[in-house]
Each structure stands twice: as structure tokens, then as C-alpha cells.
PDB file of C-alpha atoms and ligand atoms in Angstrom:
ATOM      1  CA  MET A 571      20.386  92.432  95.023  1.00  0.00           C
ATOM      2  CA  HIS A 572      20.074  94.554  98.223  1.00  0.00           C
ATOM      3  CA  ALA A 573      23.612  95.223  99.608  1.00  0.00           C
ATOM      4  CA  PRO A 574      24.042  95.043 103.477  1.00  0.00           C
ATOM      5  CA  THR A 575      25.332  98.128 105.144  1.00  0.00           C
ATOM      6  CA  GLU A 576      27.538  95.998 107.384  1.00  0.00           C
ATOM      7  CA  LEU A 577      30.849  95.468 105.616  1.00  0.00           C
ATOM      8  CA  ARG A 578      31.598  91.736 106.684  1.00  0.00           C
ATOM      9  CA  ALA A 579      28.067  90.686 105.564  1.00  0.00           C
ATOM     10  CA  ARG A 580      28.563  92.536 102.274  1.00  0.00           C
ATOM     11  CA  ALA A 581      31.957  90.925 101.775  1.00  0.00           C
ATOM     12  CA  LEU A 582      30.230  87.524 102.200  1.00  0.00           C
ATOM     13  CA  GLN A 583      27.688  88.415  99.535  1.00  0.00           C
ATOM     14  CA  CYS A 584      30.510  89.464  97.121  1.00  0.00           C
ATOM     15  CA  LEU A 585      32.397  86.136  97.953  1.00  0.00           C
ATOM     16  CA  ILE A 586      29.316  84.007  97.019  1.00  0.00           C
ATOM     17  CA  GLU A 587      28.699  85.852  93.821  1.00  0.00           C
ATOM     18  CA  PRO A 588      29.631  83.410  90.911  1.00  0.00           C
ATOM     19  CA  ASP A 589      29.947  85.737  88.010  1.00  0.00           C
ATOM     20  CA  PRO A 590      33.474  87.127  87.797  1.00  0.00           C
ATOM     21  CA  SER A 591      32.355  90.523  86.253  1.00  0.00           C
ATOM     22  CA  ALA A 592      29.515  90.847  88.770  1.00  0.00           C
ATOM     23  CA  LYS A 593      31.945  90.053  91.576  1.00  0.00           C
ATOM     24  CA  VAL A 594      34.355  92.634  90.460  1.00  0.00           C
ATOM     25  CA  ALA A 595      31.671  95.213  90.279  1.00  0.00           C
ATOM     26  CA  ALA A 596      30.133  94.294  93.669  1.00  0.00           C
ATOM     27  CA  VAL A 597      33.721  94.579  95.332  1.00  0.00           C
ATOM     28  CA  TYR A 598      34.213  98.042  93.574  1.00  0.00           C
ATOM     29  CA  ALA A 599      30.778  99.249  94.838  1.00  0.00           C
ATOM     30  CA  MET A 600      31.572  97.859  98.411  1.00  0.00           C
ATOM     31  CA  ALA A 601      34.945  99.730  98.410  1.00  0.00           C
ATOM     32  CA  ALA A 602      33.184 102.982  97.383  1.00  0.00           C
ATOM     33  CA  ALA A 603      30.534 102.383 100.092  1.00  0.00           C
ATOM     34  CA  SER A 604      33.430 101.907 102.575  1.00  0.00           C
ATOM     35  CA  ARG A 605      35.110 105.134 101.485  1.00  0.00           C
ATOM     36  CA  GLU A 606      31.920 107.099 101.832  1.00  0.00           C
ATOM     37  CA  GLY A 607      31.154 105.699 105.272  1.00  0.00           C
ATOM     38  CA  THR A 608      27.806 104.017 104.264  1.00  0.00           C
ATOM     39  CA  CYS A 609      29.467 100.421 104.826  1.00  0.00           C
ATOM     40  CA  VAL A 610      31.200  99.762 108.151  1.00  0.00           C
ATOM     41  CA  PRO A 611      32.426  96.593 109.731  1.00  0.00           C
ATOM     42  CA  ASP A 612      30.925  95.181 112.806  1.00  0.00           C
ATOM     43  CA  ALA A 613      33.629  92.926 114.376  1.00  0.00           C
ATOM     44  CA  GLN A 614      31.076  90.984 116.400  1.00  0.00           C
ATOM     45  CA  ALA A 615      28.570  90.197 113.492  1.00  0.00           C
ATOM     46  CA  ALA A 616      27.452  86.733 113.677  1.00  0.00           C
ATOM     47  CA  LEU A 617      27.627  85.542 110.089  1.00  0.00           C
ATOM     48  CA  SER A 618      27.238  82.188 108.158  1.00  0.00           C
ATOM     49  CA  SER A 619      26.895  81.328 104.589  1.00  0.00           C
ATOM     50  CA  VAL A 620      23.973  79.941 102.949  1.00  0.00           C
ATOM     51  CA  ALA A 621      25.614  79.279  99.562  1.00  0.00           C
ATOM     52  CA  ALA A 622      28.844  77.670  98.310  1.00  0.00           C
ATOM     53  CA  ILE A 623      32.099  79.464  99.064  1.00  0.00           C
ATOM     54  CA  PRO A 624      33.514  80.755  96.885  1.00  0.00           C
ATOM     55  CA  GLY A 625      31.071  81.695  94.355  1.00  0.00           C
ATOM     56  CA  ARG A 626      32.783  80.927  91.031  1.00  0.00           C
ATOM     57  CA  PRO A 627      31.655  80.371  87.458  1.00  0.00           C
ATOM     58  CA  ASP A 628      31.216  76.708  85.994  1.00  0.00           C
ATOM     59  CA  LYS A 629      34.363  77.235  84.054  1.00  0.00           C
ATOM     60  CA  PRO A 630      37.431  76.964  84.360  1.00  0.00           C
ATOM     61  CA  GLU A 631      37.336  73.251  85.121  1.00  0.00           C
ATOM     62  CA  LEU A 632      39.523  72.715  88.232  1.00  0.00           C
ATOM     63  CA  VAL A 633      42.090  70.006  88.067  1.00  0.00           C
ATOM     64  CA  PRO A 634      45.021  68.827  90.234  1.00  0.00           C
ATOM     65  CA  PRO A 635      48.057  71.087  89.735  1.00  0.00           C
ATOM     66  CA  LEU A 636      50.192  68.590  87.997  1.00  0.00           C
ATOM     67  CA  GLN A 637      47.539  68.113  85.320  1.00  0.00           C
ATOM     68  CA  VAL A 638      47.834  71.961  84.105  1.00  0.00           C
ATOM     69  CA  GLY A 639      50.999  71.266  82.270  1.00  0.00           C
ATOM     70  CA  ARG A 640      53.670  73.561  81.014  1.00  0.00           C
ATOM     71  CA  ARG A 641      53.025  76.745  78.959  1.00  0.00           C
ATOM     72  CA  ALA A 642      55.167  77.382  75.808  1.00  0.00           C
ATOM     73  CA  MET A 643      55.740  81.220  75.790  1.00  0.00           C
ATOM     74  CA  ASN A 644      56.670  81.229  72.016  1.00  0.00           C
ATOM     75  CA  THR A 645      53.051  80.592  70.894  1.00  0.00           C
ATOM     76  CA  PRO A 646      50.137  83.026  71.395  1.00  0.00           C
ATOM     77  CA  GLU A 647      47.996  80.254  72.837  1.00  0.00           C
ATOM     78  CA  GLY A 648      50.826  79.470  75.232  1.00  0.00           C
ATOM     79  CA  ARG A 649      51.061  82.938  76.301  1.00  0.00           C
ATOM     80  CA  ALA A 650      47.080  83.004  76.662  1.00  0.00           C
ATOM     81  CA  MET A 651      47.394  80.054  78.950  1.00  0.00           C
ATOM     82  CA  LEU A 652      49.924  81.663  81.132  1.00  0.00           C
ATOM     83  CA  ILE A 653      47.623  84.959  81.360  1.00  0.00           C
ATOM     84  CA  HIS A 654      44.674  82.787  82.048  1.00  0.00           C
ATOM     85  CA  ALA A 655      46.599  81.134  85.020  1.00  0.00           C
ATOM     86  CA  LEU A 656      47.417  84.450  86.285  1.00  0.00           C
ATOM     87  CA  ALA A 657      43.634  85.568  86.060  1.00  0.00           C
ATOM     88  CA  HIS A 658      42.486  82.532  87.952  1.00  0.00           C
ATOM     89  CA  ILE A 659      45.141  83.313  90.704  1.00  0.00           C
ATOM     90  CA  GLU A 660      43.738  86.880  90.950  1.00  0.00           C
ATOM     91  CA  PHE A 661      40.138  85.564  90.890  1.00  0.00           C
ATOM     92  CA  ASN A 662      41.064  83.315  93.863  1.00  0.00           C
ATOM     93  CA  ALA A 663      42.901  86.253  95.448  1.00  0.00           C
ATOM     94  CA  ILE A 664      39.600  88.431  95.347  1.00  0.00           C
ATOM     95  CA  ASN A 665      37.855  85.546  97.107  1.00  0.00           C
ATOM     96  CA  LEU A 666      40.532  85.001  99.669  1.00  0.00           C
ATOM     97  CA  ALA A 667      40.707  88.619 100.529  1.00  0.00           C
ATOM     98  CA  LEU A 668      36.725  88.665 100.884  1.00  0.00           C
ATOM     99  CA  ASP A 669      37.014  85.608 103.064  1.00  0.00           C
ATOM    100  CA  ALA A 670      39.407  87.249 105.436  1.00  0.00           C
ATOM    101  CA  VAL A 671      36.919  90.002 105.799  1.00  0.00           C
ATOM    102  CA  TRP A 672      33.761  87.990 106.634  1.00  0.00           C
ATOM    103  CA  ARG A 673      35.034  84.911 108.262  1.00  0.00           C
ATOM    104  CA  PHE A 674      37.057  86.167 111.296  1.00  0.00           C
ATOM    105  CA  PRO A 675      35.204  88.114 114.100  1.00  0.00           C
ATOM    106  CA  GLY A 676      36.776  90.374 116.873  1.00  0.00           C
ATOM    107  CA  MET A 677      39.583  91.929 114.954  1.00  0.00           C
ATOM    108  CA  PRO A 678      40.193  95.787 114.939  1.00  0.00           C
ATOM    109  CA  ALA A 679      38.299  97.780 112.377  1.00  0.00           C
ATOM    110  CA  ALA A 680      41.556  98.254 110.370  1.00  0.00           C
ATOM    111  CA  TYR A 681      41.936  94.747 109.807  1.00  0.00           C
ATOM    112  CA  TYR A 682      38.658  94.543 107.882  1.00  0.00           C
ATOM    113  CA  THR A 683      39.337  97.767 105.888  1.00  0.00           C
ATOM    114  CA  ASP A 684      42.865  96.558 104.991  1.00  0.00           C
ATOM    115  CA  TRP A 685      41.498  93.177 103.567  1.00  0.00           C
ATOM    116  CA  LEU A 686      38.784  95.198 101.648  1.00  0.00           C
ATOM    117  CA  LYS A 687      41.558  97.182 100.213  1.00  0.00           C
ATOM    118  CA  VAL A 688      43.180  93.944  99.087  1.00  0.00           C
ATOM    119  CA  ALA A 689      39.947  92.575  97.518  1.00  0.00           C
ATOM    120  CA  ARG A 690      39.613  95.924  95.616  1.00  0.00           C
ATOM    121  CA  GLU A 691      43.169  95.733  94.210  1.00  0.00           C
ATOM    122  CA  GLU A 692      42.783  91.988  93.369  1.00  0.00           C
ATOM    123  CA  ALA A 693      39.545  92.726  91.533  1.00  0.00           C
ATOM    124  CA  TYR A 694      41.474  95.301  89.556  1.00  0.00           C
ATOM    125  CA  HIS A 695      44.302  92.871  88.657  1.00  0.00           C
ATOM    126  CA  PHE A 696      41.626  90.321  87.716  1.00  0.00           C
ATOM    127  CA  SER A 697      39.859  92.760  85.395  1.00  0.00           C
ATOM    128  CA  LEU A 698      43.319  93.834  83.778  1.00  0.00           C
ATOM    129  CA  LEU A 699      44.331  90.254  83.089  1.00  0.00           C
ATOM    130  CA  GLN A 700      40.789  89.412  81.855  1.00  0.00           C
ATOM    131  CA  GLU A 701      40.808  92.359  79.406  1.00  0.00           C
ATOM    132  CA  HIS A 702      44.287  91.175  78.005  1.00  0.00           C
ATOM    133  CA  LEU A 703      43.097  87.702  77.711  1.00  0.00           C
ATOM    134  CA  ARG A 704      40.296  89.014  75.485  1.00  0.00           C
ATOM    135  CA  ARG A 705      42.800  90.957  73.387  1.00  0.00           C
ATOM    136  CA  LEU A 706      44.433  87.697  72.796  1.00  0.00           C
ATOM    137  CA  GLY A 707      41.241  86.197  71.604  1.00  0.00           C
ATOM    138  CA  TYR A 708      40.230  84.124  74.734  1.00  0.00           C
ATOM    139  CA  SER A 709      38.335  84.572  77.959  1.00  0.00           C
ATOM    140  CA  TYR A 710      38.464  83.388  81.594  1.00  0.00           C
ATOM    141  CA  GLY A 711      37.179  79.844  81.631  1.00  0.00           C
ATOM    142  CA  ASP A 712      38.765  78.752  78.286  1.00  0.00           C
ATOM    143  CA  PHE A 713      41.500  76.705  79.886  1.00  0.00           C
ATOM    144  CA  ILE A 714      41.783  74.487  82.929  1.00  0.00           C
ATOM    145  CA  ALA A 715      43.042  75.613  86.266  1.00  0.00           C
ATOM    146  CA  HIS A 716      44.132  74.469  89.514  1.00  0.00           C
ATOM    147  CA  ASP A 717      43.133  75.477  92.969  1.00  0.00           C
ATOM    148  CA  SER A 718      46.085  75.071  95.473  1.00  0.00           C
ATOM    149  CA  LEU A 719      45.669  78.531  96.659  1.00  0.00           C
ATOM    150  CA  TRP A 720      42.097  78.138  97.710  1.00  0.00           C
ATOM    151  CA  GLU A 721      42.907  74.754  99.429  1.00  0.00           C
ATOM    152  CA  MET A 722      45.063  76.641 101.956  1.00  0.00           C
ATOM    153  CA  VAL A 723      42.263  79.115 102.524  1.00  0.00           C
ATOM    154  CA  GLU A 724      39.844  76.242 103.399  1.00  0.00           C
ATOM    155  CA  ARG A 725      42.528  74.542 105.679  1.00  0.00           C
ATOM    156  CA  THR A 726      42.949  77.754 107.791  1.00  0.00           C
ATOM    157  CA  CYS A 727      39.220  78.615 108.162  1.00  0.00           C
ATOM    158  CA  GLY A 728      39.477  77.849 111.867  1.00  0.00           C
ATOM    159  CA  ASP A 729      42.137  80.330 113.017  1.00  0.00           C
ATOM    160  CA  VAL A 730      42.958  83.887 111.700  1.00  0.00           C
ATOM    161  CA  LEU A 731      46.451  83.604 112.940  1.00  0.00           C
ATOM    162  CA  ALA A 732      47.064  80.496 110.554  1.00  0.00           C
ATOM    163  CA  ARG A 733      45.207  82.298 107.813  1.00  0.00           C
ATOM    164  CA  MET A 734      47.657  85.312 108.097  1.00  0.00           C
ATOM    165  CA  ALA A 735      50.717  83.094 108.420  1.00  0.00           C
ATOM    166  CA  LEU A 736      50.077  80.673 105.631  1.00  0.00           C
ATOM    167  CA  VAL A 737      48.039  82.443 102.965  1.00  0.00           C
ATOM    168  CA  PRO A 738      49.428  86.121 102.521  1.00  0.00           C
ATOM    169  CA  ARG A 739      52.857  85.669 103.958  1.00  0.00           C
ATOM    170  CA  THR A 740      53.551  82.259 102.572  1.00  0.00           C
ATOM    171  CA  LEU A 741      51.492  81.636  99.305  1.00  0.00           C
ATOM    172  CA  GLU A 742      50.944  85.230  98.220  1.00  0.00           C
ATOM    173  CA  ALA A 743      54.608  86.016  99.124  1.00  0.00           C
ATOM    174  CA  ARG A 744      55.494  83.417  96.599  1.00  0.00           C
ATOM    175  CA  GLY A 745      53.956  85.574  93.990  1.00  0.00           C
ATOM    176  CA  LEU A 746      56.527  88.238  94.904  1.00  0.00           C
ATOM    177  CA  ASP A 747      59.323  85.605  93.810  1.00  0.00           C
ATOM    178  CA  ALA A 748      57.559  84.442  90.736  1.00  0.00           C
ATOM    179  CA  ASN A 749      56.715  87.759  89.276  1.00  0.00           C
ATOM    180  CA  PRO A 750      60.118  89.148  87.876  1.00  0.00           C
ATOM    181  CA  PRO A 751      61.120  86.072  85.985  1.00  0.00           C
ATOM    182  CA  LEU A 752      57.611  85.813  84.603  1.00  0.00           C
ATOM    183  CA  ARG A 753      57.652  89.448  83.623  1.00  0.00           C
ATOM    184  CA  ALA A 754      60.915  89.019  81.793  1.00  0.00           C
ATOM    185  CA  LYS A 755      59.537  86.145  79.881  1.00  0.00           C
ATOM    186  CA  LEU A 756      56.604  88.078  78.737  1.00  0.00           C
ATOM    187  CA  ALA A 757      58.633  91.083  77.863  1.00  0.00           C
ATOM    188  CA  GLN A 758      61.027  88.967  75.856  1.00  0.00           C
ATOM    189  CA  ALA A 759      57.958  87.310  74.015  1.00  0.00           C
ATOM    190  CA  GLY A 760      56.990  90.998  73.040  1.00  0.00           C
ATOM    191  CA  ASP A 761      54.033  91.179  75.153  1.00  0.00           C
ATOM    192  CA  GLN A 762      54.669  94.600  76.837  1.00  0.00           C
ATOM    193  CA  GLU A 763      51.098  95.106  77.874  1.00  0.00           C
ATOM    194  CA  ALA A 764      51.353  91.919  79.992  1.00  0.00           C
ATOM    195  CA  ALA A 765      54.551  93.008  81.353  1.00  0.00           C
ATOM    196  CA  ALA A 766      53.021  96.359  82.541  1.00  0.00           C
ATOM    197  CA  ILE A 767      50.186  94.490  84.275  1.00  0.00           C
ATOM    198  CA  LEU A 768      52.801  92.364  86.049  1.00  0.00           C
ATOM    199  CA  ASP A 769      54.373  95.557  87.202  1.00  0.00           C
ATOM    200  CA  ILE A 770      51.162  96.770  88.735  1.00  0.00           C
ATOM    201  CA  ILE A 771      50.481  93.413  90.266  1.00  0.00           C
ATOM    202  CA  LEU A 772      53.993  93.275  92.005  1.00  0.00           C
ATOM    203  CA  ARG A 773      53.645  96.829  93.383  1.00  0.00           C
ATOM    204  CA  ASP A 774      50.193  95.970  94.922  1.00  0.00           C
ATOM    205  CA  GLU A 775      51.112  92.480  95.988  1.00  0.00           C
ATOM    206  CA  ILE A 776      54.043  93.835  98.189  1.00  0.00           C
ATOM    207  CA  GLY A 777      51.326  95.817 100.028  1.00  0.00           C
ATOM    208  CA  HIS A 778      49.114  92.665 100.421  1.00  0.00           C
ATOM    209  CA  VAL A 779      51.943  90.719 101.897  1.00  0.00           C
ATOM    210  CA  GLU A 780      52.774  93.602 104.110  1.00  0.00           C
ATOM    211  CA  ILE A 781      49.128  93.574 105.415  1.00  0.00           C
ATOM    212  CA  GLY A 782      49.424  89.780 106.130  1.00  0.00           C
ATOM    213  CA  ASN A 783      52.628  90.336 107.816  1.00  0.00           C
ATOM    214  CA  ARG A 784      51.340  93.144 109.942  1.00  0.00           C
ATOM    215  CA  TRP A 785      48.273  91.288 111.175  1.00  0.00           C
ATOM    216  CA  TYR A 786      50.386  88.220 111.757  1.00  0.00           C
ATOM    217  CA  GLY A 787      52.535  90.232 114.064  1.00  0.00           C
ATOM    218  CA  PHE A 788      49.682  91.769 115.740  1.00  0.00           C
ATOM    219  CA  LEU A 789      48.037  88.247 116.531  1.00  0.00           C
ATOM    220  CA  CYS A 790      51.313  86.875 117.748  1.00  0.00           C
ATOM    221  CA  ARG A 791      51.797  89.924 120.159  1.00  0.00           C
ATOM    222  CA  GLN A 792      48.114  89.582 121.320  1.00  0.00           C
ATOM    223  CA  ARG A 793      48.571  85.818 122.008  1.00  0.00           C
ATOM    224  CA  GLY A 794      52.142  86.153 123.469  1.00  0.00           C
ATOM    225  CA  LEU A 795      53.740  84.184 120.630  1.00  0.00           C
ATOM    226  CA  GLU A 796      57.024  84.500 119.119  1.00  0.00           C
ATOM    227  CA  LEU A 797      57.003  85.243 115.338  1.00  0.00           C
ATOM    228  CA  LEU A 798      59.493  82.576 114.009  1.00  0.00           C
ATOM    229  CA  PRO A 799      58.875  79.468 116.077  1.00  0.00           C
ATOM    230  CA  THR A 800      55.115  80.115 115.757  1.00  0.00           C
ATOM    231  CA  TYR A 801      55.452  80.344 111.949  1.00  0.00           C
ATOM    232  CA  ALA A 802      57.494  77.076 111.687  1.00  0.00           C
ATOM    233  CA  GLU A 803      54.856  75.290 113.875  1.00  0.00           C
ATOM    234  CA  LEU A 804      52.055  76.522 111.767  1.00  0.00           C
ATOM    235  CA  ALA A 805      53.741  75.666 108.480  1.00  0.00           C
ATOM    236  CA  ARG A 806      54.350  72.110 109.835  1.00  0.00           C
ATOM    237  CA  GLN A 807      50.810  71.693 111.206  1.00  0.00           C
ATOM    238  CA  TYR A 808      49.001  73.015 108.094  1.00  0.00           C
ATOM    239  CA  ARG A 809      51.387  71.452 105.580  1.00  0.00           C
ATOM    240  CA  ALA A 810      52.466  74.416 103.934  1.00  0.00           C
ATOM    241  CA  PRO A 811      54.594  74.081 100.745  1.00  0.00           C
ATOM    242  CA  THR A 812      58.269  74.050 101.251  1.00  0.00           C
ATOM    243  CA  PRO A 813      59.726  77.361 100.151  1.00  0.00           C
ATOM    244  CA  ARG A 814      61.720  77.444  96.969  1.00  0.00           C
ATOM    245  CA  GLY A 815      64.305  80.165  95.890  1.00  0.00           C
ATOM    246  CA  PRO A 816      65.402  82.135  94.302  1.00  0.00           C
ATOM    247  CA  PHE A 817      63.436  84.689  96.402  1.00  0.00           C
ATOM    248  CA  ASN A 818      62.653  88.397  95.798  1.00  0.00           C
ATOM    249  CA  LEU A 819      64.482  89.606  98.843  1.00  0.00           C
ATOM    250  CA  GLN A 820      63.902  93.157  98.058  1.00  0.00           C
ATOM    251  CA  ALA A 821      60.167  92.918  97.616  1.00  0.00           C
ATOM    252  CA  ARG A 822      60.019  90.714 100.596  1.00  0.00           C
ATOM    253  CA  ARG A 823      61.779  93.351 102.905  1.00  0.00           C
ATOM    254  CA  GLN A 824      59.493  95.923 101.543  1.00  0.00           C
ATOM    255  CA  ALA A 825      56.623  93.536 102.570  1.00  0.00           C
ATOM    256  CA  GLY A 826      57.950  93.733 106.025  1.00  0.00           C
ATOM    257  CA  PHE A 827      59.869  90.396 106.394  1.00  0.00           C
ATOM    258  CA  THR A 828      62.581  90.708 108.921  1.00  0.00           C
ATOM    259  CA  GLU A 829      66.192  89.605 108.202  1.00  0.00           C
ATOM    260  CA  ASP A 830      65.837  86.712 110.659  1.00  0.00           C
ATOM    261  CA  GLU A 831      62.649  85.577 108.739  1.00  0.00           C
ATOM    262  CA  LEU A 832      64.472  85.799 105.318  1.00  0.00           C
ATOM    263  CA  LEU A 833      67.414  83.825 106.603  1.00  0.00           C
ATOM    264  CA  ALA A 834      64.923  81.178 108.010  1.00  0.00           C
ATOM    265  CA  LEU A 835      63.242  81.127 104.595  1.00  0.00           C
ATOM    266  CA  GLN A 836      66.463  80.553 102.862  1.00  0.00           C
ATOM    267  CA  ALA A 837      67.669  77.832 105.334  1.00  0.00           C
ATOM    268  CA  ALA A 838      64.359  75.994 104.765  1.00  0.00           C
ATOM    269  CA  SER A 839      64.759  76.314 101.038  1.00  0.00           C
ATOM    270  CA  THR A 840      68.403  74.898 101.102  1.00  0.00           C
ATOM    271  CA  ALA A 841      67.521  72.095 103.573  1.00  0.00           C
ATOM    272  CA  ALA A 842      64.766  70.965 101.124  1.00  0.00           C
ATOM    273  CA  GLY A 843      67.328  70.777  98.373  1.00  0.00           C
TER     274      GLY A 843
HETATM  275 FE1  FE2 B1307      46.654  90.306  92.858  1.00  0.00          FE
END
């Protein structure tokens, strides 16, 4: 397939690619072209998709979150189910980063290259997990999966401010909280390789949430909005999930959340009971 020289069009082409390995390869190639200066963003490019978004394989079958069930860490199959669930999150994360690149016009060039960096790192995370799944005797698509992350991407298609508020700095930020206990369980089950992959993921996800926070702040300033009340209003309007502690406050601070925001988060969690 001919690859566009305009970055947002090329991100859209990667987004509609259904085959996971082909998508990873296309994202790596796009990142390389961007580094070499042969693929640059045009913030004004008028784009629309002719194919289904996101492109994804026939399997995994997508089901409502409650149908996915619990995963017993003490069996190899249970562990494979967990790695599969993480691989599915990373696959969605590649797509959400690509969607952030192509969908929203009129942003500074750095916005597009930031989200391209995220897409590249998510592709790397997905490939690490896919490889590990293979070592365990399974592959991506062998288990069912749920899609609550992508639903928020769809809900926020109309406004880049809502997207930044609710996808990276809400849903992806929950990954910062979820990572350490999951890593501990995997290490305890003797899966040091999976634990090492989770370390890489946490390191990079701090950067992704930081990118979300940075562009959320940029858009608030541009529109003359206050960070905290605007976030509360968007969370209500778009039915964001209620935050649940315990929070990884250290990672969240590194990702650029202010002390006021962390207090508001803990207050919302306590109020939800
Ligand atoms: Fe990731």
C-alpha cells in the first residue's frame, strides 16, 4: 500500500489496518519516516475515513466487561488470559493514539508528533505482550475481550479537549494505578518476563499520561478554561468512570497531575465509597 507523506493521513491508514502485526509494522515505518522528515503533519488537512475505525482482526470477540470474568493467576491459562487482556488494551492504545493524530485538526505540530510517539510505544508494548503470549502457547485473539477503552474514544470524537481529559488523563491514568499490583502478582506467580514487560509499560505510560495532561492544559488555556472545574464538568457530561483508589500518586505526579488534582481525585473516590 502506498504510504501518504502527510502524517495525519498516514496515521489514519495505520488506524484502519486490521492485521495487528501489519499495524505494528506500519506504525514503526511511520515513526521512522517522521524522524527522517519525510512524513510531516498538516494541521489543516481535511480527512475522512472510508473504512471502519478502528481496523482490527475478527478475533478477539468483544463482549461487555462483566462477561470477561476473573483470571486465576495460579494457572498458566489464567496468566495467559491476563496477558491477553493487557495485549488487547495495548492494541486499543495503538488505535487511540492514531485516532488522536488524524482526527483533530488545528493543533500545533508538536501535538501530532507527541501522539505519534505514543502510537509507536503502544505498538512496542503490544508486540512485547504478543510475543510473551506466544511463549505461553497462545496468541492474540484466543480469548474474549472487552472494549470499554474504545467506547470513550468514540464518545469524545467531537472535541479534542474532552478526548485529552477523558482518555489519556482518565482511562490511561488508571493504568498507572493498576500496574504495580498486577506486576507484583505476576512476579509472585514466577513470571519474571511479564513483570519486566510491565516495568517498560509503566515507564512509558507515565509519558503518555503526561502528554495528555500537557495538551489538556494547553487547550484549557487556549479556551480560557480552568483545569479543575472543566475536568469535573467533562467527566460528568461524558459519563467518565468513577475513580477508584488506591492511586499510584508517585506515577501520577510524574505524569504532571497537580496536588489539587490529586486531592480532587481522592475526594471523588472517597465520595463514591
Ligand atoms: Fe501502552
